Coordinates of C-alpha atoms in Angstrom, one line a residue:
X1 CA -0.9 9.1 -4.5
X2 CA 0.1 12.1 -2.3
X3 CA 0.6 11.8 1.2
X4 CA 0.9 15.0 3.6
X5 CA 3.3 14.9 7.0
X6 CA 2.3 17.6 9.8
X7 CA 4.5 20.1 9.4
X8 CA 7.7 20.8 12.0
X9 CA 8.7 24.1 13.2
X10 CA 12.5 25.0 12.1
X11 CA 14.9 23.1 14.8
X12 CA 18.6 23.3 14.3
X13 CA 18.7 19.7 13.3
X14 CA 17.0 21.1 9.9
X15 CA 20.3 22.8 9.3
X16 CA 22.9 20.8 10.1
X17 CA 22.3 17.7 9.1
X18 CA 24.2 15.7 6.8
X19 CA 22.5 14.6 3.7
X20 CA 18.3 14.0 5.2
X21 CA 17.2 12.3 1.4
X22 CA 19.3 9.3 1.8
X23 CA 20.5 6.4 4.2
X24 CA 23.7 5.2 3.7
X25 CA 22.7 2.8 1.2
X26 CA 20.9 5.0 -1.2
X27 CA 17.5 3.8 -0.1
X28 CA 15.0 6.4 -0.2
X29 CA 13.9 7.0 3.7
X30 CA 10.7 5.8 4.8
X31 CA 9.1 9.0 6.4
X32 CA 9.6 10.9 2.7
X33 CA 6.4 11.5 1.3
X34 CA 6.6 10.8 -2.0
X35 CA 4.6 12.9 -4.9
X36 CA 4.3 11.4 -8.0
X37 CA 4.3 13.3 -10.9
X38 CA 3.3 13.4 -14.7
X39 CA 2.5 15.7 -17.2
X40 CA 2.9 19.1 -16.7
X41 CA -1.3 20.0 -16.1
X42 CA -1.6 17.1 -13.5
X43 CA 2.5 18.4 -12.1
X44 CA 0.4 21.8 -11.3
X45 CA -2.4 20.2 -9.4
X46 CA -0.9 17.2 -7.6
X47 CA 1.8 19.9 -5.9
X48 CA -0.6 22.3 -5.3
X49 CA -2.1 19.5 -3.5
X50 CA 0.6 18.4 -2.0
X51 CA 1.1 21.7 -0.4
X52 CA -1.7 22.6 0.9
X53 CA -2.0 19.7 2.8
X54 CA 0.8 21.0 4.7
X55 CA 3.8 18.1 3.0
X56 CA 6.8 20.6 3.0
X57 CA 8.4 22.0 6.7
X58 CA 8.6 25.4 7.9
X59 CA 6.3 26.8 4.9
X60 CA 3.6 29.0 5.9
X61 CA 1.6 32.3 4.0
X62 CA 1.2 35.2 4.4
X63 CA -1.0 37.9 2.8
X64 CA -1.6 35.0 0.1
X65 CA 2.1 34.6 -1.0
X66 CA 3.9 31.4 0.8
X67 CA 7.2 32.0 2.6
X68 CA 9.6 30.0 4.2
X69 CA 11.2 29.8 7.0
X70 CA 14.8 29.0 7.5
X71 CA 17.3 29.3 10.4
X72 CA 20.4 31.6 9.1
X73 CA 23.8 30.1 9.7
X74 CA 26.8 31.4 11.7
X75 CA 26.1 33.7 14.7
X76 CA 23.2 36.2 15.1
X77 CA 24.3 39.4 12.3
X78 CA 24.9 42.1 14.3
X79 CA 25.9 45.9 13.3
X80 CA 29.2 46.1 14.2
X81 CA 29.3 48.9 15.6
X82 CA 26.6 49.2 18.1
X83 CA 26.9 45.1 18.4
X84 CA 22.9 45.3 18.4
X85 CA 21.0 42.8 16.8
X86 CA 20.0 43.8 13.5
X87 CA 18.2 40.5 12.4
X88 CA 16.5 37.8 14.1
X89 CA 18.2 34.1 13.8
X90 CA 15.3 32.6 12.1
X91 CA 13.7 34.4 8.7
X92 CA 10.8 34.4 6.9
X93 CA 11.8 34.6 2.7
X94 CA 9.5 35.0 0.3
X95 CA 9.3 30.9 -1.8
X96 CA 10.4 31.2 -5.0
X97 CA 10.6 28.1 -8.1
X98 CA 13.9 27.4 -7.1
X99 CA 13.3 27.6 -3.5
X100 CA 10.0 25.1 -4.0
X101 CA 12.3 22.9 -5.8
X102 CA 14.9 22.5 -3.1
X103 CA 12.9 22.1 -0.5
X104 CA 10.6 19.5 -3.0
X105 CA 14.0 17.4 -3.2
X106 CA 15.5 17.4 0.4
X107 CA 11.9 17.1 2.1
X108 CA 9.7 14.6 -0.5
X109 CA 10.3 11.8 -2.7
X110 CA 9.3 13.5 -5.8
X111 CA 9.0 10.9 -9.3
X112 CA 7.6 10.2 -12.1
X113 CA 6.7 6.4 -14.2
X114 CA 9.5 5.6 -16.5
X115 CA 9.0 2.6 -19.1
X116 CA 11.6 1.0 -20.1
X117 CA 11.4 0.8 -23.7
X118 CA 13.2 -3.2 -24.3
X119 CA 11.1 -4.7 -21.6
X120 CA 7.8 -2.7 -21.1
X121 CA 7.6 -1.8 -17.4
X122 CA 7.5 1.0 -15.5
X123 CA 9.3 1.7 -12.6
X124 CA 9.9 5.0 -10.4
X125 CA 12.3 7.7 -11.0
X126 CA 12.8 10.1 -9.4
X127 CA 12.1 13.3 -10.7
X128 CA 12.1 17.4 -9.9
X129 CA 9.5 19.0 -12.0
X130 CA 9.7 21.8 -14.3
X131 CA 10.1 25.2 -13.6
X132 CA 7.2 26.2 -15.6
X133 CA 5.3 24.1 -13.5
X134 CA 6.5 24.9 -9.9
X135 CA 6.2 28.9 -10.9
X136 CA 2.5 27.8 -11.8
X137 CA 1.8 26.7 -8.7
X138 CA 3.2 29.4 -6.8
X139 CA 0.4 32.0 -8.6
X140 CA -1.8 30.7 -6.4
X141 CA -3.0 33.5 -3.7
X142 CA -5.7 31.1 -2.0
X143 CA -3.8 28.4 0.9
X144 CA -6.6 27.3 3.1
X145 CA -4.5 24.3 4.6
X146 CA -1.2 26.3 5.0
X147 CA -0.4 27.7 8.5
X148 CA -0.7 31.6 8.4
X149 CA 2.7 33.5 9.4
X150 CA 1.5 37.3 11.2
X151 CA 5.5 38.2 11.3
X152 CA 8.7 36.5 13.7
X153 CA 9.8 38.2 16.7
X154 CA 12.8 37.3 19.1
X155 CA 11.0 38.1 22.2
X156 CA 8.2 37.4 24.0
X157 CA 4.5 38.8 23.5
X158 CA 1.5 39.1 24.6
X159 CA -1.5 37.6 22.8
X160 CA -4.6 39.1 22.7
X161 CA -5.9 36.9 25.5
X162 CA -3.4 37.8 27.3
X163 CA -0.9 35.2 27.9
X164 CA 2.5 35.4 27.0
X165 CA 4.7 33.7 24.4
X166 CA 7.4 31.8 25.9
X167 CA 7.9 28.9 24.0
X168 CA 10.2 29.1 20.8
X169 CA 8.3 27.8 17.1
X170 CA 4.8 28.6 15.9
X171 CA 2.1 29.9 18.6
X172 CA -1.3 29.5 16.4
X173 CA -3.0 31.4 17.9
X174 CA -1.7 34.2 16.7
X175 CA 0.7 33.3 13.8
X176 CA 3.6 34.5 15.2
X177 CA 6.8 32.3 15.4
X178 CA 9.6 32.7 18.5
X179 CA 12.6 32.8 17.5
X180 CA 14.4 34.1 20.4
X181 CA 18.0 35.8 20.2
X182 CA 19.2 35.0 24.0
X183 CA 18.1 31.9 26.4
X184 CA 15.6 33.6 27.8
X185 CA 14.7 31.9 31.4
X186 CA 10.5 31.3 31.8
X187 CA 8.4 34.8 33.2
X188 CA 6.0 34.7 35.8
X189 CA 3.0 34.7 35.1
X190 CA 1.8 36.0 38.3
X191 CA 4.7 37.6 39.4
X192 CA 4.9 38.4 43.6
X193 CA 4.9 42.1 44.7
X194 CA 8.4 41.5 45.2
X195 CA 9.1 41.0 42.1
X196 CA 7.1 43.7 40.5
X197 CA 8.9 46.4 42.8
X198 CA 12.5 44.3 42.2
X199 CA 11.5 45.4 38.3
X200 CA 10.2 48.7 38.4
X201 CA 13.7 50.0 40.9
X202 CA 15.4 48.4 38.2
X203 CA 14.2 49.8 34.8
X204 CA 13.7 53.5 36.8
X205 CA 16.5 53.9 39.5
X206 CA 18.9 52.1 37.1
X207 CA 18.5 51.7 33.4
X208 CA 16.8 55.1 32.4
X209 CA 18.3 57.0 36.3
X210 CA 21.3 59.0 34.3
X211 CA 19.3 60.2 31.6
X212 CA 19.0 63.6 31.6
X213 CA 14.8 63.7 31.0
X214 CA 13.6 67.0 31.1
X215 CA 10.6 65.6 32.7
X216 CA 8.9 63.2 34.0
X217 CA 7.0 63.0 30.7
X218 CA 9.8 62.0 28.7
X219 CA 10.6 58.9 30.9
X220 CA 7.3 58.1 30.9
X221 CA 6.6 58.5 27.0
X222 CA 10.0 56.4 26.7
X223 CA 9.0 53.2 29.0
X224 CA 5.8 53.4 26.8
X225 CA 7.9 53.3 23.3
X226 CA 10.0 50.7 25.0
X227 CA 7.1 48.4 25.8
X228 CA 5.4 48.9 22.9
X229 CA 6.6 45.4 20.7
X230 CA 5.1 43.2 23.3
X231 CA 1.9 44.9 23.8
X232 CA 1.2 45.5 20.5
X233 CA -0.2 41.9 19.2
X234 CA -2.4 42.4 22.6
X235 CA -3.6 45.6 21.3
X236 CA -3.8 45.0 17.8
X237 CA -3.0 48.4 17.1
X238 CA -0.8 51.0 15.5
X239 CA 2.2 52.6 17.8
X240 CA 3.2 56.5 17.1
X241 CA 6.5 57.8 16.3
X242 CA 9.0 58.3 18.4
X243 CA 11.2 61.3 18.2
X244 CA 14.1 61.6 20.8
X245 CA 15.3 65.4 21.0
X246 CA 18.7 66.6 22.7
X247 CA 19.7 70.1 23.6
X248 CA 23.5 69.3 22.6
X249 CA 25.9 66.6 21.4
X250 CA 26.4 63.6 23.7
X251 CA 23.5 63.7 25.6
X252 CA 22.6 59.9 25.2
X253 CA 20.2 60.2 22.9
X254 CA 21.9 57.3 20.8
X255 CA 22.0 55.5 24.3
X256 CA 18.4 55.7 24.7
X257 CA 16.7 54.9 21.2
X258 CA 19.1 51.8 21.1
X259 CA 17.8 50.4 24.6
X260 CA 15.1 48.8 22.2
X261 CA 17.3 48.1 19.6
X262 CA 19.1 45.9 21.4
X263 CA 16.6 44.0 23.4
X264 CA 14.4 43.7 20.4
X265 CA 16.5 44.0 17.1
X266 CA 16.9 47.2 15.4
X267 CA 17.6 48.9 11.4
X268 CA 19.2 51.7 11.3
X269 CA 18.3 53.7 8.2
X270 CA 19.2 57.3 6.7
X271 CA 17.1 60.7 6.8
X272 CA 17.5 62.4 3.3
X273 CA 15.9 65.7 4.5
X274 CA 12.9 66.5 2.0
X275 CA 12.7 63.6 -0.4
X276 CA 9.8 62.0 -0.1
X277 CA 10.6 59.6 -2.6
X278 CA 13.5 58.2 -1.1
X279 CA 12.2 57.6 1.7
X280 CA 9.5 55.8 0.6
X281 CA 12.5 53.6 -1.0
X282 CA 14.3 53.5 2.4
X283 CA 10.9 52.6 4.2
X284 CA 10.0 49.5 2.0
X285 CA 13.6 48.5 2.1
X286 CA 13.5 48.3 6.0
X287 CA 10.0 46.5 6.0
X288 CA 11.7 43.8 3.9
X289 CA 13.9 43.0 6.9
X290 CA 12.5 41.7 10.0
X291 CA 14.1 44.0 12.7
X292 CA 11.0 45.0 14.9
X293 CA 13.0 48.6 15.5
X294 CA 13.4 50.8 13.1
X295 CA 15.5 53.8 13.4
X296 CA 16.7 56.9 12.2
X297 CA 19.3 58.1 14.3
X298 CA 21.2 61.9 14.4
X299 CA 19.1 63.3 12.0
X300 CA 20.9 66.6 11.3
X301 CA 20.4 69.5 14.0
X302 CA 17.4 71.8 13.7
X303 CA 16.0 69.8 11.1
X304 CA 12.1 69.5 10.6
X305 CA 10.4 66.2 10.2
X306 CA 7.6 66.9 7.9
X307 CA 6.5 64.4 5.3
X308 CA 3.9 63.4 3.8
X309 CA 5.4 59.4 3.3
X310 CA 6.3 59.1 7.1
X311 CA 2.6 60.5 7.9
X312 CA 1.0 58.5 5.8
X313 CA 3.0 55.4 6.9
X314 CA 1.9 55.5 10.7
X315 CA -1.6 56.1 10.2
X316 CA -1.7 53.1 7.3
X317 CA -1.6 48.6 9.0
X318 CA -0.2 47.6 5.5
X319 CA 2.1 49.6 3.7
X320 CA 2.1 49.5 -0.3
X321 CA 4.7 50.6 -2.7
X322 CA 6.0 49.8 -6.4
X323 CA 9.1 47.7 -6.3
X324 CA 11.9 49.8 -8.5
X325 CA 12.0 48.6 -11.9
X326 CA 8.4 47.5 -12.3
X327 CA 5.3 48.7 -14.6
X328 CA 2.4 46.5 -11.9
X329 CA 4.6 44.1 -9.1
X330 CA 3.8 45.9 -6.1
X331 CA 4.9 45.3 -2.6
X332 CA 2.5 44.9 0.3
X333 CA 4.1 44.3 4.2
X334 CA 1.6 44.8 7.5
X335 CA 3.0 47.6 9.3
X336 CA 4.0 46.1 12.4
X337 CA 7.7 48.3 13.7
X338 CA 8.2 50.6 16.4
X339 CA 9.2 53.9 13.9
X340 CA 12.1 56.2 16.1
X341 CA 14.0 59.3 15.9
X342 CA 16.9 60.9 17.2
X343 CA 18.4 64.2 17.3
X344 CA 19.5 67.6 18.7
X345 CA 16.5 70.7 18.7
X346 CA 14.5 68.4 15.7
X347 CA 11.5 70.1 14.7
X348 CA 8.0 69.0 12.9
X349 CA 5.8 70.4 10.5
X350 CA 3.3 68.7 8.4
X351 CA 0.5 66.2 10.2
X352 CA 3.5 64.8 12.9
X353 CA 3.1 66.6 15.9
X354 CA 0.0 64.5 15.8
X355 CA 1.4 61.4 15.3
X356 CA 4.6 61.5 17.8
X357 CA 5.5 61.0 20.8
X358 CA 8.6 62.9 22.5
X359 CA 11.4 62.0 24.5
X360 CA 13.5 65.7 25.1
X361 CA 16.8 64.9 26.8
X362 CA 18.7 68.3 28.6
X363 CA 22.0 67.4 29.8
X364 CA 22.5 71.5 31.0
X365 CA 25.7 71.1 30.7
X366 CA 28.7 72.1 28.2
X367 CA 30.5 68.7 28.5
X368 CA 28.2 66.1 29.5
X369 CA 30.3 63.3 26.7
X370 CA 33.2 64.1 30.1
X371 CA 30.1 62.7 33.4
X372 CA 31.4 60.1 35.6
X373 CA 31.0 57.0 34.3
X374 CA 31.4 55.2 37.6
X375 CA 28.7 56.9 39.0
X376 CA 26.2 55.7 37.3
X377 CA 23.8 53.0 38.0
X378 CA 25.5 51.0 35.3
X379 CA 28.3 52.3 34.1
X380 CA 29.3 52.1 30.4
X381 CA 25.6 51.2 29.4
X382 CA 25.9 50.7 25.9
X383 CA 28.5 47.9 26.3
X384 CA 26.4 46.6 29.6
X385 CA 23.4 46.2 26.3
X386 CA 25.3 44.2 24.3
X387 CA 25.8 41.2 26.7
X388 CA 22.9 38.6 25.5
X389 CA 22.3 37.8 29.3
X390 CA 22.0 41.4 30.6
X391 CA 19.3 42.7 27.5
X392 CA 17.3 39.4 28.9
X393 CA 17.6 40.4 32.4
X394 CA 16.2 44.0 30.8
X395 CA 13.1 42.4 29.1
X396 CA 12.2 40.4 32.2
X397 CA 11.5 43.0 33.9
X398 CA 9.5 45.0 31.1
X399 CA 7.6 41.8 30.9
X400 CA 7.2 41.6 34.5
X401 CA 5.8 44.7 34.9
X402 CA 3.1 43.8 31.7
X403 CA 2.1 40.3 33.5
X404 CA 1.1 43.1 36.1
X405 CA -0.7 44.8 34.7
X406 CA -2.5 42.1 33.1
X407 CA -3.7 39.8 36.3
X408 CA -5.1 43.2 37.3
X409 CA -7.1 43.1 34.7
X410 CA -5.1 45.9 32.2
X411 CA -6.8 49.3 33.2
X412 CA -6.9 51.8 30.4
X413 CA -6.1 55.2 30.8
X414 CA -8.6 58.0 29.4
X415 CA -5.5 59.4 26.8
X416 CA -6.4 59.8 23.7
X417 CA -4.0 60.1 20.5
X418 CA -5.6 60.2 17.0
X419 CA -5.4 57.0 15.3
X420 CA -3.0 56.0 18.5
X421 CA -5.5 55.6 21.2
X422 CA -6.0 52.1 21.8
X423 CA -2.1 51.7 22.4
X424 CA -2.0 55.3 24.4
X425 CA -5.0 54.3 26.6
X426 CA -3.5 50.7 27.4
X427 CA 0.5 52.5 28.1
X428 CA -0.8 55.2 30.2
X429 CA -3.0 52.4 31.9
X430 CA -0.1 50.5 32.6
X431 CA 2.4 53.2 33.4
X432 CA -0.3 54.5 36.0
X433 CA -0.9 50.9 37.4
X434 CA 3.0 51.2 38.4
X435 CA 3.0 54.3 39.8
X436 CA 4.6 56.0 36.7
X437 CA 3.5 59.7 36.1
X438 CA 3.8 62.0 33.2
X439 CA 3.0 59.9 30.5
X440 CA 1.9 62.0 27.5
X441 CA 1.7 65.1 30.0
X442 CA 4.1 66.8 27.2
X443 CA 1.9 67.6 24.2
X444 CA 2.5 71.0 24.7
X445 CA 5.9 71.4 23.9
X446 CA 4.8 69.0 21.3
X447 CA 3.1 72.0 19.7
X448 CA 5.8 74.0 20.4
X449 CA 8.2 71.6 18.6
X450 CA 5.7 71.9 15.7
X451 CA 7.2 74.8 13.4
X452 CA 4.7 74.6 10.4
X453 CA 1.6 75.2 12.9
X454 CA 3.5 77.8 14.9
X455 CA 3.9 79.5 11.5
X456 CA 0.3 79.2 11.2
X457 CA -0.8 80.1 14.9
X458 CA 1.7 83.3 13.8
X459 CA -0.7 84.4 10.3
X460 CA -3.7 83.8 11.7
X461 CA -3.7 85.6 14.9
X462 CA -2.2 88.5 13.1
X463 CA -5.1 88.3 10.2
X464 CA -7.7 88.3 13.0
X465 CA -6.1 91.6 14.3
X466 CA -6.2 93.0 11.3
X467 CA -9.5 91.8 9.6
X468 CA -11.2 90.5 12.8
X469 CA -14.8 88.5 11.6
X470 CA -14.5 90.1 8.1
X471 CA -14.5 88.0 5.6
X472 CA -12.2 88.9 2.1
X473 CA -11.1 86.5 -0.9
X474 CA -7.7 85.8 -1.2
X475 CA -7.2 88.5 -3.9
X476 CA -7.9 90.5 -1.2
X477 CA -5.7 88.5 1.3
X478 CA -2.8 89.0 -1.7
X479 CA -3.0 92.7 -1.6
X480 CA -2.7 93.5 1.8
X481 CA 0.4 91.5 1.7
X482 CA 2.1 93.7 -0.2
X483 CA 4.7 96.8 1.9
X484 CA 3.3 99.9 1.7
X485 CA 5.2 103.2 2.1
X486 CA 4.5 105.2 4.2
X487 CA 6.8 108.3 4.7
X488 CA 8.9 106.7 2.1
X489 CA 9.5 104.2 4.8
X490 CA 8.4 100.0 4.1
X491 CA 5.9 99.0 6.6
X492 CA 4.5 95.9 6.6
X493 CA 1.0 95.3 8.2
X494 CA 1.8 91.7 8.7
X495 CA 4.9 92.3 10.6
X496 CA 6.1 89.1 9.4
X497 CA 3.4 86.5 9.8
X498 CA 2.4 86.6 6.3
X499 CA 2.8 83.1 4.5
X500 CA 5.7 82.3 2.3
X501 CA 6.5 79.6 0.2
X502 CA 10.0 77.5 -0.1
X503 CA 12.2 79.7 -1.7
X504 CA 10.2 82.7 1.2
X505 CA 7.8 84.5 -1.1
X506 CA 4.2 85.8 -0.7
X507 CA 3.0 83.1 -2.9
X508 CA 0.6 83.7 -5.6
X509 CA -3.6 84.6 -5.3
X510 CA -4.4 81.0 -6.2
X511 CA -1.5 79.2 -4.4
X512 CA -3.2 81.3 -1.2
X513 CA -6.1 80.3 -2.2
X514 CA -5.2 76.5 -3.0
X515 CA -3.5 77.1 0.8
X516 CA -7.0 78.2 2.8
X517 CA -9.7 75.6 0.9
X518 CA -6.6 72.8 2.4
X519 CA -6.7 74.2 6.0
X520 CA -10.9 75.3 6.0
X521 CA -12.0 73.7 9.6
X522 CA -8.3 73.0 10.9
X523 CA -7.1 74.5 14.5
X524 CA -4.0 76.2 14.9
X525 CA -4.1 77.5 18.2
X526 CA -7.2 78.7 19.1
X527 CA -7.6 80.4 15.9
X528 CA -9.7 78.4 12.5
X529 CA -9.6 79.4 9.1
X530 CA -13.7 79.5 7.9
X531 CA -15.3 79.9 3.7
X532 CA -18.3 80.1 2.8
X533 CA -19.0 81.6 -1.1
X534 CA -20.5 84.9 -2.5
X535 CA -23.3 84.3 -4.5
X536 CA -23.1 88.3 -6.0
X537 CA -20.1 87.6 -6.5
X538 CA -19.6 84.1 -7.8
X539 CA -16.2 84.1 -5.2
X540 CA -14.9 82.2 -1.9
X541 CA -14.3 84.3 1.1
X542 CA -12.4 83.8 3.7
X543 CA -12.8 84.7 7.4
X544 CA -10.9 83.6 10.7
X545 CA -12.4 82.7 14.0
X546 CA -11.4 82.4 17.7
X547 CA -12.2 79.9 20.0
X548 CA -14.1 83.3 22.0
X549 CA -15.6 84.1 18.9
X550 CA -19.3 84.0 18.3
X551 CA -19.8 81.0 15.1
X552 CA -21.9 83.3 12.6
X553 CA -24.2 82.3 10.1
X554 CA -21.5 80.6 7.3
X555 CA -24.1 80.4 4.6
X556 CA -23.9 83.7 3.2
X557 CA -21.5 86.9 4.1
X558 CA -22.5 89.7 5.8
X559 CA -20.2 91.8 3.1
X560 CA -19.8 91.4 -0.2
X561 CA -16.0 91.4 -1.9
X562 CA -17.2 94.3 -3.2
X563 CA -17.9 96.3 -0.4
X564 CA -14.7 95.7 1.5
X565 CA -12.5 96.5 -1.3
X566 CA -11.6 100.0 0.8
X567 CA -10.4 97.8 3.5
X568 CA -7.2 99.1 2.9
X569 CA -7.4 102.4 1.4

């Protein structure tokens, strides 16, 4: 018969005990629940029942898979270059057959009956289940009696009801396990007016005062990103990509990105330009880590961040990828991280502009690295943040602002942002509640950073100048791109605005047709492509409208391709 014990949270004693399994006289302690096993099938059923009943401490279920929370021995793992914590003091690992055998041996008394050949008497002997039985138990994806684990956090976060997780250990209301990276004094749930004022003064006039933000929007955007890990469990939403772009080296962009890294824990990633397959592997590897912040630091100057893989990640609650070298098994993880990048004069492409929050720095100084640190609000901030006590100070002030906003009813702003509207409305409301202006006011600059969109705006503007609202086929459009010879001089009617491929060449007629079809109805600036089928020529025709254009009936074109054949003659 199997006896269940109440699950216990991970504690230091779990690691430091010399031998929790036997007493000095070699007998089995009474607090080890007995599990009697028999044949293979019986063993599988018995172990499944025992695990489901919570017999093993610190075993949880995540995505249908059993995981075990264990404390990492030794000092907290840190990045030696930055001093940032790269992992949390507690980590969750998938439960394997060998790990299950280890837990059973240490926390239960697994035994079977053995018959003495001489006396015929049955006695209990301690036993270890076979690997086959252990693997069979772990193959189950349904564990209704096992506590769900939705993540491990190293700092206090908001529950969905607006209360703050401050007690270390497992939080049943959220399924989160709070493992503080440094001792954290209690944060007042109802901070005083003076505490709120002090928190705002510290964050704006000391912590961030020396960063050369281009505009108030850049400071407000960074604060919103800094608060995102605290708000995420409360909001239950995705957060956008944070891009910190500076005009020159030594502007402070890396340090600005490291602030959330120091506070919550960070993993540094390597950006490989134009290689989505490598980026996918990098993201999959990163999500095996418990770090809440994922950072691509110092992307090469002038890089255009344009990735379908990254764009998909940012708008997907779950990340799934096939494991390398596996034909069927895959990896799935909850996308609950904050993804950041830094670089000088970074540009955007693809769908990244609508998924990104921009923070710009411009020191307007030929030698920003020679600024007098002694005059800073916090001199040598990078070293200051390496002290856990100072990191707790920053975090406490952030939490005070959050709790004051919660007590005011958590007002929202009217900001909208694609799949991130929940985050934008809450962040905008929190900042406005504290009188911090500018949040998301640099959307125009964000669009200007979108090189691909800028190219489309120029292309469609010139198309409209040349063709107005006349409808043409992709073949005719391709013919217009040809360079004419006028008075022995080459003439480009498009003035360099026609679309080109990755090699800078004019695409083929078929490629142009595919490209235009992919942008039908999508606005670029004040221009949009419309399309219809020509029933006479059985060909698709395209035209450009502007925001001021009277929209015409799209069901039937007013000109056939044949009637437009003389357009450039």
